[in-house]
N, CA, C and O of each residue as an XYZ file, in Angstrom:
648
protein
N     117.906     71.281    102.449
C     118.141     72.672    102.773
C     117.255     73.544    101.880
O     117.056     72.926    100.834
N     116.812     74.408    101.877
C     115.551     75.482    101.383
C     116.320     76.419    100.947
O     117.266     76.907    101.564
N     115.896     76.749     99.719
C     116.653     77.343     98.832
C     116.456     78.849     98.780
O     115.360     79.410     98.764
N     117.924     79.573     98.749
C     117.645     80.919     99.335
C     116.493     81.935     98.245
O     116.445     81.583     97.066
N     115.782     82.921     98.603
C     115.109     83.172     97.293
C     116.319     83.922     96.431
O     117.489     83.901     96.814
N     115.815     84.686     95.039
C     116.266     85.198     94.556
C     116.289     86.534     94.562
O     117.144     87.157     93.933
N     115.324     87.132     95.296
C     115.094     88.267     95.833
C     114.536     88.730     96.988
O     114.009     87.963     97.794
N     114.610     90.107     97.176
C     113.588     90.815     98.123
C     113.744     91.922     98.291
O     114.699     92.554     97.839
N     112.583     92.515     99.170
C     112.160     93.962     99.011
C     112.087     94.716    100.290
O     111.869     93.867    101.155
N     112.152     95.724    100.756
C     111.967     96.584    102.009
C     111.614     97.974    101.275
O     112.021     98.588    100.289
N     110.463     98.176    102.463
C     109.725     99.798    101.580
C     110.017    100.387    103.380
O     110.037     99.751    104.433
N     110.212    101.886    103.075
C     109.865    102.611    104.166
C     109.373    103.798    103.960
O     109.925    104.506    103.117
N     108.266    104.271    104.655
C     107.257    105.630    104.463
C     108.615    106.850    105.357
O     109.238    106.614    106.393
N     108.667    107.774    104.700
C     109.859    108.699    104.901
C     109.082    110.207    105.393
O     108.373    110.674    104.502
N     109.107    110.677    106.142
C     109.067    111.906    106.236
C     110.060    112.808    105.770
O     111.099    113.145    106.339
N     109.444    113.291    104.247
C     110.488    113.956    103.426
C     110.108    113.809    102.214
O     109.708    112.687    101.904
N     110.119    114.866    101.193
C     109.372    115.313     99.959
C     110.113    114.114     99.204
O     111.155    113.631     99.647
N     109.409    113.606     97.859
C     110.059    113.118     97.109
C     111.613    113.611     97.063
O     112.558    113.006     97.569
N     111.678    114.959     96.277
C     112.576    115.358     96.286
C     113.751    115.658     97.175
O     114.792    116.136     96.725
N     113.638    115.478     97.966
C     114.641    115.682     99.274
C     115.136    114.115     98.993
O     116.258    113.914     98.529
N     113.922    112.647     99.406
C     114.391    111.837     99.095
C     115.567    110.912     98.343
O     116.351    110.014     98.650
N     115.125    111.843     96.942
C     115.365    111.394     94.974
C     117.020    112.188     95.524
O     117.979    111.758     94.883
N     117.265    112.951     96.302
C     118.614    113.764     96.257
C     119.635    112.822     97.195
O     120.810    112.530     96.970
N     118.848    112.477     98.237
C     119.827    111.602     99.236
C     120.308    110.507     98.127
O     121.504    110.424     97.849
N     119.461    109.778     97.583
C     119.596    108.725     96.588
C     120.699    108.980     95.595
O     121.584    108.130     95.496
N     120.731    109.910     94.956
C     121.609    109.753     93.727
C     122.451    110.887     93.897
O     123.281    111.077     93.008
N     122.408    111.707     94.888
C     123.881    113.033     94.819
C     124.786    111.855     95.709
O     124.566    111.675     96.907
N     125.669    111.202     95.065
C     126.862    110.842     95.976
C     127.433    110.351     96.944
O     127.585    109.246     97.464
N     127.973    112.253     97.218
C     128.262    112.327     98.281
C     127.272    112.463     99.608
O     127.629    112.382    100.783
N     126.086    112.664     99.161
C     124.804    112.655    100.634
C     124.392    110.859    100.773
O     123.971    110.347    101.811
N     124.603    110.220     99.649
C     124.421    108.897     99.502
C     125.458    108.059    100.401
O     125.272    107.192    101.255
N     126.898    108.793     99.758
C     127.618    108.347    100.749
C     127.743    108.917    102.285
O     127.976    108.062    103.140
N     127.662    109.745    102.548
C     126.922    110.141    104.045
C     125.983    109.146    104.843
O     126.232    108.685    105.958
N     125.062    108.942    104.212
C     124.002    108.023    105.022
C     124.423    106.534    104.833
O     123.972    105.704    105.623
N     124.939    106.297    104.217
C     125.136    104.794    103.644
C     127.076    104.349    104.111
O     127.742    103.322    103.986
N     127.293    105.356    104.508
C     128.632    105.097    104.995
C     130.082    104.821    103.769
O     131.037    104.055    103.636
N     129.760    105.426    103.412
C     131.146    105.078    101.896
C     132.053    106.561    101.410
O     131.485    107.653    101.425
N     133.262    106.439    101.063
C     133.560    108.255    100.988
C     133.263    108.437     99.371
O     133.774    107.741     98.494
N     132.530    109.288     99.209
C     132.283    109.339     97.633
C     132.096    111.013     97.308
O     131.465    111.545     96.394
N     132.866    111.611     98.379
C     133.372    112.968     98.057
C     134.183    113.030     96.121
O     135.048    112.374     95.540
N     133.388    114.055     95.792
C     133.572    114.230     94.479
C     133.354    113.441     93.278
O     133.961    113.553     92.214
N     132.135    112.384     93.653
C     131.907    111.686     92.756
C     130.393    112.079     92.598
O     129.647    112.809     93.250
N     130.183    111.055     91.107
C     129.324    111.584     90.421
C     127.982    109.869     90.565
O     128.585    108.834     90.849
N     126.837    109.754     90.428
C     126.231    108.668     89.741
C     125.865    108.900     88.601
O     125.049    109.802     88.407
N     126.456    108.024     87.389
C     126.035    108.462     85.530
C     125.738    107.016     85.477
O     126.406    106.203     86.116
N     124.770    106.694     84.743
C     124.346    105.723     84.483
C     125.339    105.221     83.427
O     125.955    106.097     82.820
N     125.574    104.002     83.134
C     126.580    103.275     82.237
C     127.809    103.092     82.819
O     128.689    102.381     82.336
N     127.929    103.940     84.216
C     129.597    104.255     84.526
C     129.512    103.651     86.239
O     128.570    103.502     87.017
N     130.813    103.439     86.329
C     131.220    102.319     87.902
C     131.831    103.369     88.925
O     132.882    103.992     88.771
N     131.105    103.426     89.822
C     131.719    104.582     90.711
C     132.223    104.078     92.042
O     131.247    103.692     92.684
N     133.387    103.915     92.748
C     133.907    103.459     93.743
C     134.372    104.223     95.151
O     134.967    105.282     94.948
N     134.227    103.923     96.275
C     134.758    104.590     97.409
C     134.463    103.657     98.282
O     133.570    102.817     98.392
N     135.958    104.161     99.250
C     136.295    103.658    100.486
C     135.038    103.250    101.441
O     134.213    104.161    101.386
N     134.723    102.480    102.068
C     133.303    102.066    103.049
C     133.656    102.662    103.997
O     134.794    102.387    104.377
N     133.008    103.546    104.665
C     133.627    104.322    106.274
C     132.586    103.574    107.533
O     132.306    103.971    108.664
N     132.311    102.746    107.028
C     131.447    102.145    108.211
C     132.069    101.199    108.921
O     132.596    100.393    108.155
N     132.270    100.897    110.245
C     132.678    100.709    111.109
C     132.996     99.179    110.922
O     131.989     98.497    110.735
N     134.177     98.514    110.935
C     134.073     97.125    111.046
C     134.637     96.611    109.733
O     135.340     95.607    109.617
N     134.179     97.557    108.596
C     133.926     97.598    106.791
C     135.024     98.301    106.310
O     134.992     98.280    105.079
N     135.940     98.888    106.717
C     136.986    100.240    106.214
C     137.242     99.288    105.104
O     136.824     99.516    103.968
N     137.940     98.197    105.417
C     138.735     97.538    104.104
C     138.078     97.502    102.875
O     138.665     97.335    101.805
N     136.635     97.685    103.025
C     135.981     97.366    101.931
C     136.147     98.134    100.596
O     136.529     99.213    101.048
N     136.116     98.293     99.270
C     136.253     99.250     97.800
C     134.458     98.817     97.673
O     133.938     97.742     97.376
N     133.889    100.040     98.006
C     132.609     99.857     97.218
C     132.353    100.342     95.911
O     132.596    101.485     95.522
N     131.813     99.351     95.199
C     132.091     99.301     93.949
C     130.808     99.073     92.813
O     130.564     97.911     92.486
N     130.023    100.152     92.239
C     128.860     99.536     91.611
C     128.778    100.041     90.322
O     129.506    100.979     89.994
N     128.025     99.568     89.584
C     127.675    100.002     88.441
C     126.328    100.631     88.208
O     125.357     99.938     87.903
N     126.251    102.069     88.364
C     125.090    102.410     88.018
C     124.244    102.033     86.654
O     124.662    102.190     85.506
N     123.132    101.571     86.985
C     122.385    101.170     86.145
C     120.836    102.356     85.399
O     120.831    102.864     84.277
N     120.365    102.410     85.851
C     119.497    103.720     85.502
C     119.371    104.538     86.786
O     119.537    104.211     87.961
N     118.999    105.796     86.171
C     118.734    106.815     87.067
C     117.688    107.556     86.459
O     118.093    108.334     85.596
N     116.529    107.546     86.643
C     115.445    108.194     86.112
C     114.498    109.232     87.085
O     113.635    108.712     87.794
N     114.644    110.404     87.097
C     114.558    111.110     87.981
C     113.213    110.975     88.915
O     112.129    110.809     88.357
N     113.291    111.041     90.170
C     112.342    111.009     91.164
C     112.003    110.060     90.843
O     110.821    110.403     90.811
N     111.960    108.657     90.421
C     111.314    107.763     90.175
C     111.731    106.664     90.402
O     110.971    105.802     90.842
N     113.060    106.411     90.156
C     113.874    104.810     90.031
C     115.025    105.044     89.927
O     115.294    105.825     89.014
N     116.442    104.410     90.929
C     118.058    104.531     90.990
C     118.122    103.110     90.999
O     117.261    102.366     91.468
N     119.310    102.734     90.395
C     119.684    101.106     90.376
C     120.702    100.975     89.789
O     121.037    101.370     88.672
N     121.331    100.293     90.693
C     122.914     99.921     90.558
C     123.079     98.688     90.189
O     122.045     98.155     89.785
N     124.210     97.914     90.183
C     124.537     96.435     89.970
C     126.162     96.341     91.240
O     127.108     97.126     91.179
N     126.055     95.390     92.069
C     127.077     95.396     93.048
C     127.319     93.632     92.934
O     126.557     92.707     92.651
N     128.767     93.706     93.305
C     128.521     92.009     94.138
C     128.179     92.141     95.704
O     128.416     93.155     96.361
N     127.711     91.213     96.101
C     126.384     91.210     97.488
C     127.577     90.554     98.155
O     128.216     89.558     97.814
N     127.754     91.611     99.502
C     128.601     91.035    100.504
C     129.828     90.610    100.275
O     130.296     89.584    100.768
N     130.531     91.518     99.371
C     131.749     91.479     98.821
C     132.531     91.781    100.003
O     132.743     92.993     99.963
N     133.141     91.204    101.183
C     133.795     92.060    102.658
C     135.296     91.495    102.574
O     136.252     92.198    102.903
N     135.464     89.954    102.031
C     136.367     89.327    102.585
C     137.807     90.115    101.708
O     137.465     90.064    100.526
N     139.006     90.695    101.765
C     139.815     91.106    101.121
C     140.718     89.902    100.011
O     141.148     90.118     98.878
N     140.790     88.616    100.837
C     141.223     87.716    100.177
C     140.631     86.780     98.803
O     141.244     85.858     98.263
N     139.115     87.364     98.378
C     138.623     86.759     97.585
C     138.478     88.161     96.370
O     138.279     89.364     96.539
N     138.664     87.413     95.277
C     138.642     88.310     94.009
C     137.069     87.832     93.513
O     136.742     86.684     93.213
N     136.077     89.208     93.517
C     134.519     88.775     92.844
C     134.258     88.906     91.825
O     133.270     88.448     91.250
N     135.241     89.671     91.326
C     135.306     90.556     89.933
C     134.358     89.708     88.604
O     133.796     90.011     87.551
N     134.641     88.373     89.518
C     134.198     87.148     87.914
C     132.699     87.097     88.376
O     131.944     87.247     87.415
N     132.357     87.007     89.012
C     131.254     86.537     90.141
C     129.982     87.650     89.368
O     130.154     88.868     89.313
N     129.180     87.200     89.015
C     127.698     87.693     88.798
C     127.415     88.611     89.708
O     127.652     88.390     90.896
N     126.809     89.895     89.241
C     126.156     90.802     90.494
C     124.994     90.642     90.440
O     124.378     90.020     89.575
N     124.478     91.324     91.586
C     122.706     91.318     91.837
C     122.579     93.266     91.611
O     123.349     94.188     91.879
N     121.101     93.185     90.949
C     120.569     94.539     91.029
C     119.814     94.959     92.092
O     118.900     94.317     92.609
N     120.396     96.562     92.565
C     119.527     97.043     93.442
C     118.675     98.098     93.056
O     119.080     99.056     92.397
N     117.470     97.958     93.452
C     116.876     99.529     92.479
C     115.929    100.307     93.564
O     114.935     99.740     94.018
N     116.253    101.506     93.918
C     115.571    102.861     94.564
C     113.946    103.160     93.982
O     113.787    104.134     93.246
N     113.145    102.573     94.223
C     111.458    103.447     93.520
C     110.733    104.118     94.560
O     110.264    103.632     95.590
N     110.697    105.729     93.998
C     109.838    106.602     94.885
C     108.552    106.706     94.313
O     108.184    106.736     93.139
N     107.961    106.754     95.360
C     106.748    106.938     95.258
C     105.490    108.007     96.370
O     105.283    107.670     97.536
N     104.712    109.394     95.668
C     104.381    110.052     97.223
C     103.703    109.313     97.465
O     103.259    108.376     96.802
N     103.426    109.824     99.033
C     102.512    108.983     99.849
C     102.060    109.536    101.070
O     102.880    109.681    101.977
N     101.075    109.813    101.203
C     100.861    110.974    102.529
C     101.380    112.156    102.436
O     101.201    112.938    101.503
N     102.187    112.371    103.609
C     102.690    113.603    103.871
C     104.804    113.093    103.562
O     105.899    113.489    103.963
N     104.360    112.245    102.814
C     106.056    111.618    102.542
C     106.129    111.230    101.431
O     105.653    111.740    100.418
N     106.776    110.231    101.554
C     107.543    109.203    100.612
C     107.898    108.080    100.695
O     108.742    107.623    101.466
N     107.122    107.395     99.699
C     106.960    105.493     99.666
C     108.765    105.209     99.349
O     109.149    105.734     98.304
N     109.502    104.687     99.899
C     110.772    103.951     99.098
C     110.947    102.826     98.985
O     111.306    102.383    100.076
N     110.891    102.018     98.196
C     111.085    100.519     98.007
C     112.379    100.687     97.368
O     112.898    101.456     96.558
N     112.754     99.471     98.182
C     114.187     99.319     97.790
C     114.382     97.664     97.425
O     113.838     96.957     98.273
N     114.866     97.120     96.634
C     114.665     95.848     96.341
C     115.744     95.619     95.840
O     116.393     96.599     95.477
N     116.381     94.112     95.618
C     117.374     93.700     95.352
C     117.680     92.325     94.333
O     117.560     91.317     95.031
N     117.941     92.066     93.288
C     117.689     91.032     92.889
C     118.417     89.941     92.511
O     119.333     90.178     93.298
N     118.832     88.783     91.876
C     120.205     88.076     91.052
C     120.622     86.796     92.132
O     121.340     85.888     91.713
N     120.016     86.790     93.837
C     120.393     86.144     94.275
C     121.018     84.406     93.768
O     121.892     83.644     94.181
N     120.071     84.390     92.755
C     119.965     82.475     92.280
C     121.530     82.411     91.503
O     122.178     81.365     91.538
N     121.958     83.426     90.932
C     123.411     83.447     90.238
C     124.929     83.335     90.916
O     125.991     82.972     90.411
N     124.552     83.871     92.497
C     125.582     83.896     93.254
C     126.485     82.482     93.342
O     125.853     81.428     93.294
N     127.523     82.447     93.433
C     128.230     80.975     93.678
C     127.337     80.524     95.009
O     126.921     81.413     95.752
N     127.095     79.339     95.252
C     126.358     78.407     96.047
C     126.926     78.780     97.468
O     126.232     79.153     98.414
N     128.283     78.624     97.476
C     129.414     78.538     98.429
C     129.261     80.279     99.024
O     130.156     80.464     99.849
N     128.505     81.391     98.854
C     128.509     82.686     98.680
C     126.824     83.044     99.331
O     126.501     83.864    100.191
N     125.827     81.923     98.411
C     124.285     82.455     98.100
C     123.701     82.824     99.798
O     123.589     83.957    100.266
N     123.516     82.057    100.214
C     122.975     81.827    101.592
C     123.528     83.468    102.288
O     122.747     84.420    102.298
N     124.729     83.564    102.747
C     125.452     84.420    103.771
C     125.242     85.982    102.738
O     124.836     86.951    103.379
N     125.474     86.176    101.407
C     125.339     87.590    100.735
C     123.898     87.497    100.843
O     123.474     88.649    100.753
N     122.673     86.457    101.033
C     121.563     86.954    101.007
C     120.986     87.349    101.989
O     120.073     88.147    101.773
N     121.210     87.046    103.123
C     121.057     87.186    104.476
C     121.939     88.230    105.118
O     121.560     88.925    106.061
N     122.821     88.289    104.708
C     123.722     89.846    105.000
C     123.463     91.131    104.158
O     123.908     92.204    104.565
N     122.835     91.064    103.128
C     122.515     92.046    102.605
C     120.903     92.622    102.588
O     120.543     93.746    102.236
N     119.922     91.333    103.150
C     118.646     91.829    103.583
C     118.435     92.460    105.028
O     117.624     93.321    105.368
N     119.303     91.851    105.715
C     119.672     92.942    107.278
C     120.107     93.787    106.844
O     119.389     94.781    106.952
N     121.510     94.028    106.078
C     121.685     95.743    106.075
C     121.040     96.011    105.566
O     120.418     96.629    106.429
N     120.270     96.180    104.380
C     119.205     97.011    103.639
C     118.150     97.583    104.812
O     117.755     98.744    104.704
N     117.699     96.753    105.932
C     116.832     97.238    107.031
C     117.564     98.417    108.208
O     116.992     99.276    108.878
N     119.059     98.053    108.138
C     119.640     99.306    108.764
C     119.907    100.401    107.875
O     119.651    101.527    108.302
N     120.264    100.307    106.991
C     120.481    101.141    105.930
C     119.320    102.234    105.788
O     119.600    103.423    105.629
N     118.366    101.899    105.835
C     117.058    102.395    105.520
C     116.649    103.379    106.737
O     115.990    104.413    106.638
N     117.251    102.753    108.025
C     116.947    103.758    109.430
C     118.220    104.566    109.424
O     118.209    105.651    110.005
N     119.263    104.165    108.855
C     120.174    105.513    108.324
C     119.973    106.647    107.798
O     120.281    107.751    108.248
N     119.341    106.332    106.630
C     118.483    107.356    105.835
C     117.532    108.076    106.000
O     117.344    109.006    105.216
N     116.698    107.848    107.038
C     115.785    107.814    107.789
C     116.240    109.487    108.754
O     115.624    110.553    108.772
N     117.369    109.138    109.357
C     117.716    109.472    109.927
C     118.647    110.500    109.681
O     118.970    111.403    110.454
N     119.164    110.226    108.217
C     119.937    111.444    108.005
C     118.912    112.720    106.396
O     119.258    113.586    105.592
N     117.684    112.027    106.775
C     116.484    113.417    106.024
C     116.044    113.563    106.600
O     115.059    114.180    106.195
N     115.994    113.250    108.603
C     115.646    114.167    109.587
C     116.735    115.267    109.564
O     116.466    116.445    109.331
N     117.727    114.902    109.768
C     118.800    116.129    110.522
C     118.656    116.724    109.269
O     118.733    117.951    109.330
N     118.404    116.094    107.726
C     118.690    117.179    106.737
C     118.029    118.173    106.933
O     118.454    119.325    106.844
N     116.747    117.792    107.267
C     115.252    118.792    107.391
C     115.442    119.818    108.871
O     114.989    120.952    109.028
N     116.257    119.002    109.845
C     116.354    120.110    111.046
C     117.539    121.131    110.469
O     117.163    122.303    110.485
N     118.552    120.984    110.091
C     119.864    121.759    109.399
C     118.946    122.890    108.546
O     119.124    124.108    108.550
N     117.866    122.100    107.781
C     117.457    123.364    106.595
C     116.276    124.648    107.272
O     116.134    125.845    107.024
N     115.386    123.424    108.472
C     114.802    124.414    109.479
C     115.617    125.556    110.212
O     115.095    126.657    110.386
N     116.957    125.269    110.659
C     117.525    126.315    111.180
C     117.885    127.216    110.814
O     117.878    128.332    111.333
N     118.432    126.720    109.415
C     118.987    127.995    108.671
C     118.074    129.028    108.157
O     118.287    130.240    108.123
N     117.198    128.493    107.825
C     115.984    129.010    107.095
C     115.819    130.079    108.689
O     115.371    131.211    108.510
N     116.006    129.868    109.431
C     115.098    130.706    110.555
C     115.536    132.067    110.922
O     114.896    132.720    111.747
């Protein structure tokens, strides 16, 4: 059997200033908007574990749960999660996390985002395969989420503005 890697990466070119970007990323509650989690009134501080309900469809049961890791402005967000934490009956708490980290970068008339993920080789064996493969598909929907919600941000700010 071929051994899962330990990582990987997905970049997407964004129509949308760094900054518009760097805001979806680390305000929260717009994070939780696009990414599906309720994180009304929360904060990302680096050193500190911030949690909310998953509102995505299928996922309610889920406690998303991470540890922000740095936040360095316009530049790099990165958390620490357990990967594909869904099942309610299993406790991960012991279980090694993998890092995810946000790097912007301009690029054209946008914004480079690489999003990458790492720690896979630590996961329990019985775990590695299915959190690595479930969490490199969502990262590819995730990304047309976002995508999608710094269009409507940009049509919402066109209107008002008008």
């Amino acid at each position: 059997m071929k051994p899962v890697p330990n990582s990987f990466e997905r970049k997407i070119t964004l129509k949308a200033s760094r900054s518009h970007v760097w805001r979806a990323l680390v305000d929260a509650e717009a994070f939780g908007q696009w990414f599906g989690v309720a994180l009304e009134g929360r904060r990302f501080i680096a050193g500190e574990w911030t949690q909310g309900q998953v509102t995505y469809p299928g996922y309610e049961h889920v406690l998303w749960n991470v540890l922000i890791e740095r936040v360095e402005p316009q530049q790099l967000f990165s958390f620490r999660w357990h990967p594909y934490a869904v099942n309610p009956k299993i406790d991960y708490s012991q279980e090694p996390t993998t890092l995810v980290k946000f790097e912007l970068q301009d690029f054209e008339d946008g914004t480079l985002l690489k999003v990458s993920e790492s720690g896979f080789a630590h996961i329990p064996d019985i775990r590695q395969k299915e959190a690595y493969y479930m969490d490199s598909r969502g990262w590819e929907e995730q990304l047309s989420r976002l995508e999608q919600f710094l269009a409507e941000s940009a049509r919402a700010r066109a209107s008002g503005s008008a």
